[in-house]
Each structure stands twice: as structure tokens, then as C-alpha cells.
Amino acid sequence: MDLILYLKQHMILSPEMEAQVQAAFKTEELPKGSRLLSPDNFSQKVFYVEKGATRTYYVKDGKDITHSFILEGSFFISIESAFFNSPSPYGAEVLEQSIIRTIPYQDLEKFIDDFQPLQKLSRLVMINAVKTFSDKLYSIQFQSAQERYNSMLEKFPDIMLRAPLGHIASYLGITQETLSRIRAGKV
């Protein structure tokens, strides 16, 4: 979803503010497989997925593990880097041809300070990030593989068409073989 349309769903934007947002957010068209961030990055950027799909991931014992999927109309940021000045364990990769908008976090903070409606939106984006982490923790601790799969499909209905099965299996914390059995209804 176009960034300006997204913002207009949550607030009234004056033409002047719209122009400032357009100028402040850099636009990048990226091909499938592009790496936005490497694990252990110190990124200070805020990312908005205007079109396409991305994933965040980490590497554990040499294995690439998907942490989350970020689809159109979503923001993400390296929380550890932007807020705590420490490396973020999460990398980010483009899963399909995408349009990504970026802004340095400090520049976004200036917008938020100067434009009150953005303060509310900022809180909503942060609350959504906390909810995503909370849901992920809950699923790992309390849900079966089948329940995690069903929850994923509720949250990301078309993810099976947009992400490789290996990424989906690692997101769910299962093997590709178990994912195949779940999809075939044999679990």
C-alpha cells in the first residue's frame, strides 16, 4: 500500500505534510532476494513495505531461521540498533519484487515531534511490533505445529504463494517434511 495512502487512513495529511513525507522517505525498488539488512546490523533506518514481501531472519548454528514476514502496509525497524545502540540479531531479505520506503529513525523522530497525528501512529506501530513479538512467543510456547500453521495462515493468508517453503517451515519452527505433512492433512 502506498505510504501516503497508509498515512491518510490513520490521519489527515495537509498537502505540505504530504510533500514533506514524500521527500523524506527514500524509495527503492528491489528485486527478489535483495538483502535489506544483515544479521548483527546497526541500522538506524525505519522501513515501510509499500509493495511486496520481506522477511526478518536470524542465523543460529549456521542455520537461517525466519523470524517474521513483513508484507505490504507494514513498518519494521532494527529495535536493538535504533533504540539501544547495539547490534540487531535480525537480518531482512526481500522475498519478491518490492518497493521499500526508508527514513533514518532520527528524521522520523523529528516528524513525530513536529506533527502530533504521527505520535499516535508511532504508538500504534510500536504496539503492533510488541504484539507481533508476543504472538510469536505465545505460539512457540503453547501451540502445536498445526496450530502455528493455522495461525500463520490467518495472519498471512497468501504466504504459501509468496515465500519459499523452507522459510515458512523455519518460521513455524518445524522441518519442511512436517510442513508437507501438515499441508497434506496427515498430522
mmCIF file of C-alpha atoms in Angstrom, residues 35-186:
data_model
loop_
_atom_site.group_PDB
_atom_site.id
_atom_site.type_symbol
_atom_site.label_atom_id
_atom_site.label_comp_id
_atom_site.label_asym_id
_atom_site.label_seq_id
_atom_site.Cartn_x
_atom_site.Cartn_y
_atom_site.Cartn_z
ATOM 1 C CA ARG A 35 19.245 -8.210 1.378
ATOM 2 C CA LEU A 36 17.978 -5.162 3.239
ATOM 3 C CA LEU A 37 19.876 -5.915 6.440
ATOM 4 C CA SER A 38 22.427 -8.483 7.524
ATOM 5 C CA PRO A 39 22.219 -10.078 10.959
ATOM 6 C CA ASP A 40 24.206 -8.126 13.571
ATOM 7 C CA ASN A 41 23.444 -4.850 11.783
ATOM 8 C CA PHE A 42 23.443 -1.395 13.373
ATOM 9 C CA SER A 43 20.733 0.001 11.103
ATOM 10 C CA GLN A 44 19.080 3.245 12.152
ATOM 11 C CA LYS A 45 16.548 3.096 9.314
ATOM 12 C CA VAL A 46 12.812 2.677 9.519
ATOM 13 C CA PHE A 47 11.473 0.533 6.668
ATOM 14 C CA TYR A 48 7.990 0.611 5.170
ATOM 15 C CA VAL A 49 6.974 -2.131 2.736
ATOM 16 C CA GLU A 50 4.932 -0.293 0.146
ATOM 17 C CA LYS A 51 4.661 -3.283 -2.206
ATOM 18 C CA GLY A 52 5.928 -6.837 -1.932
ATOM 19 C CA ALA A 53 7.042 -9.131 0.844
ATOM 20 C CA THR A 54 10.057 -9.325 3.097
ATOM 21 C CA ARG A 55 11.149 -11.477 5.970
ATOM 22 C CA THR A 56 13.292 -10.956 9.012
ATOM 23 C CA TYR A 57 15.588 -13.784 9.979
ATOM 24 C CA TYR A 58 18.475 -14.741 12.237
ATOM 25 C CA VAL A 59 21.253 -17.282 11.979
ATOM 26 C CA LYS A 60 21.590 -19.957 14.674
ATOM 27 C CA ASP A 61 24.265 -22.656 14.463
ATOM 28 C CA GLY A 62 24.754 -21.799 10.791
ATOM 29 C CA LYS A 63 21.027 -22.174 10.007
ATOM 30 C CA ASP A 64 18.977 -19.336 8.556
ATOM 31 C CA ILE A 65 15.722 -19.102 10.569
ATOM 32 C CA THR A 66 12.783 -16.899 9.577
ATOM 33 C CA HIS A 67 11.598 -14.738 12.444
ATOM 34 C CA SER A 68 8.732 -12.891 10.761
ATOM 35 C CA PHE A 69 7.141 -11.951 7.473
ATOM 36 C CA ILE A 70 6.532 -8.281 6.667
ATOM 37 C CA LEU A 71 4.045 -7.611 3.899
ATOM 38 C CA GLU A 72 2.612 -4.505 2.229
ATOM 39 C CA GLY A 73 1.473 -1.769 4.552
ATOM 40 C CA SER A 74 3.879 -2.637 7.357
ATOM 41 C CA PHE A 75 6.779 -0.908 9.046
ATOM 42 C CA PHE A 76 9.827 -2.504 10.610
ATOM 43 C CA ILE A 77 12.997 -1.332 12.314
ATOM 44 C CA SER A 78 16.060 -2.852 13.979
ATOM 45 C CA ILE A 79 14.837 -2.153 17.513
ATOM 46 C CA GLU A 80 18.105 -3.116 19.175
ATOM 47 C CA SER A 81 20.092 -0.724 16.983
ATOM 48 C CA ALA A 82 17.722 2.232 16.792
ATOM 49 C CA PHE A 83 16.818 2.301 20.474
ATOM 50 C CA PHE A 84 19.675 0.580 22.311
ATOM 51 C CA ASN A 85 22.668 1.225 20.027
ATOM 52 C CA SER A 86 23.513 -2.470 19.945
ATOM 53 C CA PRO A 87 23.626 -4.894 17.026
ATOM 54 C CA SER A 88 20.344 -6.378 15.915
ATOM 55 C CA PRO A 89 20.435 -10.156 15.545
ATOM 56 C CA TYR A 90 17.870 -9.938 12.730
ATOM 57 C CA GLY A 91 18.586 -9.558 9.049
ATOM 58 C CA ALA A 92 15.958 -8.684 6.439
ATOM 59 C CA GLU A 93 15.510 -10.071 2.940
ATOM 60 C CA VAL A 94 13.147 -9.246 0.073
ATOM 61 C CA LEU A 95 11.025 -12.287 -0.883
ATOM 62 C CA GLU A 96 9.539 -10.869 -4.075
ATOM 63 C CA GLN A 97 9.938 -7.768 -6.221
ATOM 64 C CA SER A 98 9.266 -4.990 -3.705
ATOM 65 C CA ILE A 99 9.046 -1.265 -3.202
ATOM 66 C CA ILE A 100 10.545 -0.295 0.129
ATOM 67 C CA ARG A 101 10.445 3.209 1.625
ATOM 68 C CA THR A 102 13.098 4.149 4.184
ATOM 69 C CA ILE A 103 13.839 7.024 6.508
ATOM 70 C CA PRO A 104 16.521 7.416 9.173
ATOM 71 C CA TYR A 105 14.938 6.967 12.586
ATOM 72 C CA GLN A 106 16.207 10.377 13.773
ATOM 73 C CA ASP A 107 14.482 12.078 10.819
ATOM 74 C CA LEU A 108 11.264 10.240 11.592
ATOM 75 C CA GLU A 109 11.531 11.343 15.219
ATOM 76 C CA LYS A 110 11.626 14.986 14.033
ATOM 77 C CA PHE A 111 8.423 14.402 12.056
ATOM 78 C CA ILE A 112 6.801 12.777 15.076
ATOM 79 C CA ASP A 113 7.806 15.675 17.332
ATOM 80 C CA ASP A 114 6.534 18.287 14.864
ATOM 81 C CA PHE A 115 3.333 16.597 13.705
ATOM 82 C CA GLN A 116 1.095 15.355 16.512
ATOM 83 C CA PRO A 117 -1.028 12.864 14.486
ATOM 84 C CA LEU A 118 2.186 10.957 13.771
ATOM 85 C CA GLN A 119 2.662 10.472 17.522
ATOM 86 C CA LYS A 120 -0.474 8.342 17.691
ATOM 87 C CA LEU A 121 0.527 6.409 14.578
ATOM 88 C CA SER A 122 4.000 5.851 16.010
ATOM 89 C CA ARG A 123 2.485 4.351 19.154
ATOM 90 C CA LEU A 124 0.214 2.105 17.075
ATOM 91 C CA VAL A 125 3.172 0.854 15.007
ATOM 92 C CA MET A 126 5.174 0.128 18.175
ATOM 93 C CA ILE A 127 2.220 -1.600 19.846
ATOM 94 C CA ASN A 128 1.827 -3.737 16.723
ATOM 95 C CA ALA A 129 5.527 -4.681 16.899
ATOM 96 C CA VAL A 130 5.179 -5.690 20.550
ATOM 97 C CA LYS A 131 2.026 -7.688 19.707
ATOM 98 C CA THR A 132 3.890 -9.489 16.903
ATOM 99 C CA PHE A 133 6.679 -10.497 19.305
ATOM 100 C CA SER A 134 4.126 -11.518 21.945
ATOM 101 C CA ASP A 135 2.165 -13.642 19.455
ATOM 102 C CA LYS A 136 5.376 -15.312 18.264
ATOM 103 C CA LEU A 137 6.418 -16.145 21.829
ATOM 104 C CA TYR A 138 2.947 -17.486 22.637
ATOM 105 C CA SER A 139 2.910 -19.691 19.543
ATOM 106 C CA ILE A 140 6.322 -21.168 20.334
ATOM 107 C CA GLN A 141 5.420 -21.869 23.948
ATOM 108 C CA PHE A 142 1.819 -23.026 23.739
ATOM 109 C CA GLN A 143 0.768 -24.041 20.226
ATOM 110 C CA SER A 144 1.220 -27.273 18.313
ATOM 111 C CA ALA A 145 2.748 -27.191 14.845
ATOM 112 C CA GLN A 146 -0.732 -27.459 13.327
ATOM 113 C CA GLU A 147 -1.985 -24.536 15.438
ATOM 114 C CA ARG A 148 1.043 -22.412 14.477
ATOM 115 C CA TYR A 149 0.388 -23.220 10.816
ATOM 116 C CA ASN A 150 -3.296 -22.243 11.119
ATOM 117 C CA SER A 151 -2.380 -19.001 12.937
ATOM 118 C CA MET A 152 0.165 -18.157 10.245
ATOM 119 C CA LEU A 153 -2.455 -18.627 7.516
ATOM 120 C CA GLU A 154 -4.869 -16.358 9.407
ATOM 121 C CA LYS A 155 -2.221 -13.658 9.696
ATOM 122 C CA PHE A 156 -0.667 -14.162 6.224
ATOM 123 C CA PRO A 157 -3.378 -15.795 4.040
ATOM 124 C CA ASP A 158 -1.307 -15.849 0.836
ATOM 125 C CA ILE A 159 2.123 -16.533 2.344
ATOM 126 C CA MET A 160 2.268 -20.018 0.803
ATOM 127 C CA LEU A 161 2.334 -18.323 -2.615
ATOM 128 C CA ARG A 162 4.849 -15.655 -1.637
ATOM 129 C CA ALA A 163 7.557 -17.340 0.439
ATOM 130 C CA PRO A 164 9.661 -20.465 -0.060
ATOM 131 C CA LEU A 165 8.540 -23.479 1.975
ATOM 132 C CA GLY A 166 11.897 -23.578 3.777
ATOM 133 C CA HIS A 167 11.325 -20.060 5.125
ATOM 134 C CA ILE A 168 7.782 -20.950 6.138
ATOM 135 C CA ALA A 169 8.904 -24.115 7.925
ATOM 136 C CA SER A 170 11.625 -22.245 9.833
ATOM 137 C CA TYR A 171 9.126 -19.519 10.777
ATOM 138 C CA LEU A 172 6.880 -22.233 12.223
ATOM 139 C CA GLY A 173 9.796 -23.959 13.962
ATOM 140 C CA ILE A 174 9.289 -27.222 12.070
ATOM 141 C CA THR A 175 11.001 -29.161 9.294
ATOM 142 C CA GLN A 176 9.884 -28.965 5.677
ATOM 143 C CA GLU A 177 8.787 -32.592 5.938
ATOM 144 C CA THR A 178 6.482 -31.756 8.865
ATOM 145 C CA LEU A 179 5.141 -28.772 6.917
ATOM 146 C CA SER A 180 4.378 -31.070 3.971
ATOM 147 C CA ARG A 181 2.513 -33.471 6.266
ATOM 148 C CA ILE A 182 0.502 -30.600 7.803
ATOM 149 C CA ARG A 183 -0.406 -29.277 4.359
ATOM 150 C CA ALA A 184 -1.460 -32.763 3.258
ATOM 151 C CA GLY A 185 -3.610 -33.128 6.406
ATOM 152 C CA LYS A 186 -1.537 -36.055 7.665
#
